[in-house]
Amino acid sequence: MYAVSAKSLTKSYDGKTNALNDLSLEIPQGSVYGFLGPNGAGKTTSVKLFTGLLKPTQGECTVLDLNPVKDPSEVHRLCGVMTETARMYGQLTGTQNLLFFAQTAGLSREEGNERASELLKKLDLWDARDKKLREYSTGMAQRLSLARALINRPQILFLDEPTSGLDPESAQSVNSMITDLANSTGTTVFLCTHQLRYAQDLCDSYGIIDKGKLIAGGSLENLCSNIGSRAKAAFRLQEGDSLDGFDYDSGWWQTELEQEGQMPKLLKNIVESGHDVYEARLVKPTLEDVYFEYLKHQEETK
Ligand SMILES: Nc1ncnc2c1ncn2[C@@H]1O[C@H](COP(=O)(O)OP(=O)(O)OP(=O)(O)O)[C@@H](O)[C@H]1O
Ligand SMILES: [Mg+2]
C-alpha cells in the first residue's frame, strides 16, 4: 500500500486550463517526498486534492488506499495538513486553538491537553501559549499551524511551504522535527517547498512539477542520472600550475567524471605527473543544480 498515489490526476479551476495535468505518482510509506516547482506549478492544488479539499476534474488519487473524495473523514483522521492558508482562530490562544483541533480530531480532553503541551514545547511556543493567535508573529503562527497538523499523530503529513516565513533558527528546528518524525515514527512527509537546500537535506525522493505537469521524479541520484548531470573532480594546484584539458574556475581545475569511482586514479595520475595538489574534491550536483537543469530542459523542448 502506498502512502500517496495519483493516477492521471487532473484539476481545472476554470474548465479551460489545467492547473494540474495528468499527474501520476506513487509515494511509499515512510518516505520524505519533496514536491518542487515554480510558483503556480500546481503543488498546493495537488495537496488540496490529496487531502480532499478539492475534487479532481479527472483521474483519481488515494491516501493509504483511501479515496479522499469518497472517504474524507477517514483521510483527515490519518493525515495532518499544514498549508499557507490553514485557518485557525485569531481570538483564541495558542493552547485553545490546539485543544479545539484536538477535539475535532477526536482526541479525548486529557489526550488533547497532553499532546498540545508536548507540541507547544517542541515548537518553542510554550511561553506564548496563553497569547491570542492574532498577537503571534508570522513565524509563531506558522509553528502553531505545524503543531495543529501534528495534533492527531498523523501517518502522513502534508506540508505546504512549512518554513517559508521562518527565521533560520526556527526553520532549522522545524526541519529537524520533520526528520525526527520520519525517522522515529515512520511518518510519511509530503513536502512542498522552494527551499531546495533544505529539501536536499530532508527528502529521500522528489517530484518536479512545472505548469501542472510532473516533469521528473525519483531520488537525487535518479534525477542526476536521468538528465546526465555528473559529478566533477576539482583540484587546487600551486599558483601558475595548470592541467591540460581541465576547466579553470575560481582557483580550481575541474573536469567532469563519468563515475565517481574515477576520482582516486585521476588524483594519483595528477600527482605522479609532477603536480603539487593542495586540495582535491568531488563536486556533486546539488538538488538546486538538477532542478534548474530540468526546468531549462523543459523550456527548451517545448
Ligand atoms: N482557487 C483557485 N481558483 C482558480 N485558480 C486557481 C486557484 N488556486 C490555484 N489556481 C491556479 O492554479 C495554478 C496552480 O496553482 P497552485 O496554487 O497549485 O500552485 P503552487 O505550485 O502551489 O504555487 P506556489 O509555489 O506559488 O505556492 C495557478 O495557475 C493558479 O493561478
Ligand atoms: Mg502553493
PDB file of C-alpha atoms in Angstrom, residues 7-12 17-23 45 49 55-60 212:
ATOM      1  CA  LYS A   7      -3.406   8.255 -11.418  1.00  0.00           C
ATOM      2  CA  SER A   8      -3.844  10.797 -14.219  1.00  0.00           C
ATOM      3  CA  LEU A   9      -4.925  13.303 -11.598  1.00  0.00           C
ATOM      4  CA  THR A  10      -6.163  16.462 -13.304  1.00  0.00           C
ATOM      5  CA  LYS A  11      -7.690  19.641 -11.943  1.00  0.00           C
ATOM      6  CA  SER A  12      -9.091  22.589 -13.818  1.00  0.00           C
ATOM      7  CA  THR A  17      -6.756  25.329 -18.419  1.00  0.00           C
ATOM      8  CA  ASN A  18      -5.446  22.540 -16.228  1.00  0.00           C
ATOM      9  CA  ALA A  19      -3.819  23.738 -13.006  1.00  0.00           C
ATOM     10  CA  LEU A  20      -2.800  20.097 -12.585  1.00  0.00           C
ATOM     11  CA  ASN A  21      -2.408  17.974 -15.675  1.00  0.00           C
ATOM     12  CA  ASP A  22      -2.355  14.169 -15.695  1.00  0.00           C
ATOM     13  CA  LEU A  23      -0.325  13.697 -12.524  1.00  0.00           C
ATOM     14  CA  THR A  45      -3.588  22.200  -5.837  1.00  0.00           C
ATOM     15  CA  LEU A  49      -6.698  17.101  -3.958  1.00  0.00           C
ATOM     16  CA  LYS A  55     -12.299  17.300  -6.186  1.00  0.00           C
ATOM     17  CA  PRO A  56     -10.375  16.189  -9.271  1.00  0.00           C
ATOM     18  CA  THR A  57     -11.689  17.113 -12.710  1.00  0.00           C
ATOM     19  CA  GLN A  58     -10.307  13.804 -13.999  1.00  0.00           C
ATOM     20  CA  GLY A  59      -8.272  10.914 -12.665  1.00  0.00           C
ATOM     21  CA  GLU A  60      -8.016   9.887  -9.042  1.00  0.00           C
ATOM     22  CA  GLY A 212       0.741  21.397 -13.865  1.00  0.00           C
TER      23      GLY A 212
END
